[in-house]
Amino acid sequence: MDAPHLPEQSAEKRVRIVGSELVENYTVYIIEVNVGDHRWTVKHRYSDFHDLHEKLTVEKKIDKHLLPPKKIIGKNSKSLVEKRQKELEVYLQTLLSRFPASTPKVLSNFLLFHLYEINGIAAALAEELFHKGEQLLAAGEVFLLRPLQLYAVSQQLKLAKPTCANGDARADLGHILDFTCRLKYLKIPGMKAVVGTSNIEEQSLPFDLSIFKSLLQIEISDCDVGQIKDLPSLKPTLATLSIHLSASSMKEILVPEASEFAQWEPEGVDTDCPVTAIIPTWKMLTTLDMSRNFIRCIDDSVKLIPEVEFLDLSYNELSLVENLQHLYNLVHLDLSFNKLTVLEGVHTKLGNIKTLNLSGNQLETLSGLSKHYSLVNLDLSSNRLAQLDEIKHIGTLPCLEKLSLADNPMCIIPDYRTKVLAQFCDRAYEVCLDGTTTTEKELDTVEVLKAIQKAKEAKDRMANNEKKVSDVPGQAAGRPQSSSSSLVAPPSSSSPSLSRFTCSSQEITTCKEKAFITKEILTPVDSTRTQRCYDVYSSTCDVIPQVETQIDSSLSSEVTFESRLFLNSWDFEESEGSVKGGYLIHFLNLDSSTSDKNVANNPQFPKNSVPSDVLSQISLFESDQDQTSNPMILFLTSRYLCILKVDFVALASRDPTEASMMQSCSKVTRIPLSFTLLDPKQCCLCRAVSNSRLFYDEHVIELMVGHECLTVVFALPQDKFMFLREFTQLRSSLREIKTIALQCTKKGHLKVHSCPAPATATERIPASSVPQEVPRPHLTLSLLYPAKSLIQQLMEDNQCPSHLSLSSSLLLISSLKGDQLVHFFQNNVAEMENEELKHILWTSVLFYRSPDVETTACVLLSTKAIYFILDDTASSLTNQSMMWTWHRSEHKDRDFLISFCFTLKLKDLQSINVGLFDQYFRVMGPSADHIISCLTRDSYSTHRFLQQLMMVLSLLEKVPSPEPSELDFYSQFGNKSTGKMVNYELVHSSKVKFIYPSEEEIGDLTFIVAERKTPQVPSHSFNILLYVLVFQVHIVPGQTAQNQTVLQPKTLILTSTDVFLLDEDHISYPLPEFAKEPPQRDKYCLTDARRIRDLDRVLMGYQTYPQALTLVFDDVPGPDLLCHLTMDHFADGDGKGDRTQGFGGAEGEVQWCIFVPGADSRERLISLLARQWETLCSRELPVELTG
């Protein structure tokens, strides 16, 4: 039925009882209530009437005899029921006439006014918000309002009456208005059927949205567009708009004013055409979900939503993609389950989107997607794709990582997966097809298919070019030979292995590539292929310009295949049989005073240390070869950079039948990737070997092996690009400690904005030659320009505790302020795309592999990983520790510092063990290398880091999926649950376990210290009051004033009667699942214990160590808390001097000098110690301040 157009201020309220029915042994009366045009029924038995009458008698003082009396005998007889029905009807009519303006709450609830009548609905909603409104706003959850409730509020606002007509302040309409002004998340679910037992149709009830002033998200479903009033009033704040089963066009939602104006334009657009209206845009709207509607086209109303990044138009009736060129910020687009058949020229309309869902359409060709270079996720499932050739259109997309082709006709083709992956050429291993990661077996099959295809193409190309080459009469044969050609063995005399390097099937096309090779730099032992390429280039390529240029990859493929001969078996197994690269390179010595000579003459480097070993083994610099070297072959494994040097002259002179011919004429050098870096300078300016020669910058890479610089020159520019990509990928996937370079200014500050250094007159190169192809994580605008609140938070977090020792690199990091922190992270640390720094923690860390080495670390928590920037002491944790015994003063020309970094990706994080009293925590990954304990020694720092970690893990669960989901928008992205607590484990929604100390762990510690307690103390009074990680300060005699103290890590336990010092193993317990035997050390080892009643005084101040506490105990005779005797017990009197520890201790005193890093823990220790001492000694604890 149609809704009334006028407010229901004076709507007549009528009530009558239309019948009755017998339920079990009592009679139920059917009441029909009419208010205006709305009608509904209510069922009540006589006892309900009696309860109502009792309440009204007390509250409203109505006549007690107004209600018909009870009947005990014959109460269900027909005559009595009919008589009572009339009497009860008169009773209800009398009550309504008694209260014409404001119906009492008990009567309103009896007649269900709070469900169907506007005054009752508004009053019930106001009372609910009076009690729960503030809690709902604070929780930030989605609030649900039905169209009938919004209609009631809208009608109430039109009535000329007080906001609290019934006198109950809890039902004041102001509670609703206050709540709606501050509400941020709203859901309005309509319904097509009538409401309850009424004749009210919610689809016909108009409601006003102008009462919402702060909405960020709104979802409306099953509502007619005509009933939604003032939706544009939400433009100033709305960020997410979801409309389902309500609209037939986008314009009626985005531009409802279009029905009033014939010509309109969005605000801020210059136009010469006459317009009748300028419509403001949705400036804050970033997500628009109009799925499951009846939309037939994408109209020009999208010009009003220029900031939208996520657009969902799935389950509509679209047949054409248009007008989306106005959405410059669009990243995710869902057009699934529409009626799309073609996508011609769609790249001109979609811009740089990353996620595109086209599943459930009628596509037969993919030609329109060939230029969508920004695509990362593409869903083409459930279409009509039958030909594998269609995959060629998307096989060249450089960023595509996830592809779905399920439920297409092509899926029934044998070996469908491998044939599809083969279309992606060298990127097959990067593509995840149909939700399944590519396996090694599939990659092997793809390589075979690629080899077959290349062979076929080469054969066809040679057949086509043979005639063209023969038209040039004998130029190749008649060319003059160079002076070095006589030293090169002819191909006929070379071995099969050598023939791979000297085959000339593609010489001409290879030489046509832009290369750095000139005749002056060729040496007598350069490869035959390189020499002949130069000759052909100089004599033939200019004559045949029509020959098609291409990259000859035969050398790389053959070298990669043969590289297994030069690798140890374990290297090949670690690389899972995959060896990357196989690039022909040269090494250049660009500085006659190169640092390798200094290293060779430096006695601190042994002969087997890596830098000198690398430079000497591969013979980079040979004095008789004009600063050039033999061509070498470079390839990569999962952990090493391998350099293969082959003596081609000796190889050509060997007997081809000799089994070890290749190994005897070659040498391979392995350099760990973990300490191999690209030049830390952002620009790789190619230095010249002489004043008259410059190499093309696209051929040159400068590598840092430790602190030694190696300049690598690639034969082909694409080899450099491929090497950079593979090197970056392999190094970011390393699961071990690796090095990073921190670039500094001349004053020693960290340089976070890397700019090319100005070149001299002889070194200047064009700006375009600066290599921009170095793979770096892509950054969004929000990452490049972070919020001020985040920067302020990071600055507060970047406060290093005074007791931590810092290396030069960590000292630089601790000095960063403001935007420098974010830029430092993005330029020097971040390894993944769209990675944002969220938290910084300064702490000491322990590695499971080296439990005795405690090192300082700056822990950087990002949205993708946890980075541990380590102190220089971390060099002892690596296998190349001798590599890093260097000082910056010895390398004054360097403007950078080398530091250590360990990366734990959040996807590899399995569990977090939280220590007692939040004094430390342990992160655990998939292996022993990924177990690290962070000894914060501060409960606040631990709690703050775990809080930020949970928040980041929750963000990983909220990435929108391109696939359609059965859950609504708010169920997916509005869920605030972080996990479920089971026993002492919090299982986060990301499947990461947060394991907290159990009662058993507390019991074990209590048992250990209880064994050492004073015998006179009853066991029932023994309990642990405080557990804190501290440092015991020891004075080292004979040292300077700056280094006279040593901090020794300890665990301090305070009970009601005693104080204990223990050595604790923080890394080995609880035992990891892979541990096959218990650790060598116990978790707790008691080292010293004293009674509180023996405490004489407490010294506080800056002597001995700043902010340390000195506990002075009387060394009184009595039962020793440490009753285990050792040989030292019977030592000479000299050993008794150790009984007085610290400074200023008199004879007969024992001093504990304790430094507690956490301020809260320090105050709590003093407070508890003073309280227990006062309890035991009945006087205040003496506390003295030192200088």
Short mmCIF file of C-alpha atoms in Angstrom, two decimals, residues 1 116 146-148 189-205 221-224 227:
data_model
loop_
_atom_site.label_atom_id
_atom_site.label_comp_id
_atom_site.label_asym_id
_atom_site.label_seq_id
_atom_site.Cartn_x
_atom_site.Cartn_y
_atom_site.Cartn_z
CA MET A 1 0.00 0.00 0.00
CA TYR A 116 4.41 -0.46 13.89
CA ARG A 146 15.37 -0.54 9.14
CA PRO A 147 13.55 1.72 6.63
CA LEU A 148 10.50 1.70 8.93
CA PRO A 189 18.31 -3.61 5.02
CA GLY A 190 14.88 -3.37 3.44
CA MET A 191 12.46 -6.17 2.62
CA LYS A 192 9.99 -6.88 -0.16
CA ALA A 193 7.31 -8.49 2.04
CA VAL A 194 5.07 -6.75 4.57
CA VAL A 195 6.41 -6.12 8.05
CA GLY A 196 5.29 -8.71 10.59
CA THR A 197 1.50 -8.97 10.97
CA SER A 198 0.95 -5.50 9.49
CA ASN A 199 0.09 -4.23 6.04
CA ILE A 200 3.18 -1.98 6.01
CA GLU A 201 5.48 -2.34 2.98
CA GLU A 202 8.92 -0.95 3.75
CA GLN A 203 9.70 -0.46 0.06
CA SER A 204 7.09 2.28 -0.10
CA LEU A 205 8.24 4.25 2.98
CA SER A 221 19.60 -3.07 0.16
CA ASP A 222 16.09 -3.88 -1.06
CA CYS A 223 14.97 -0.25 -1.03
CA ASP A 224 13.33 1.59 -3.91
CA GLN A 227 12.22 6.35 -1.06
#
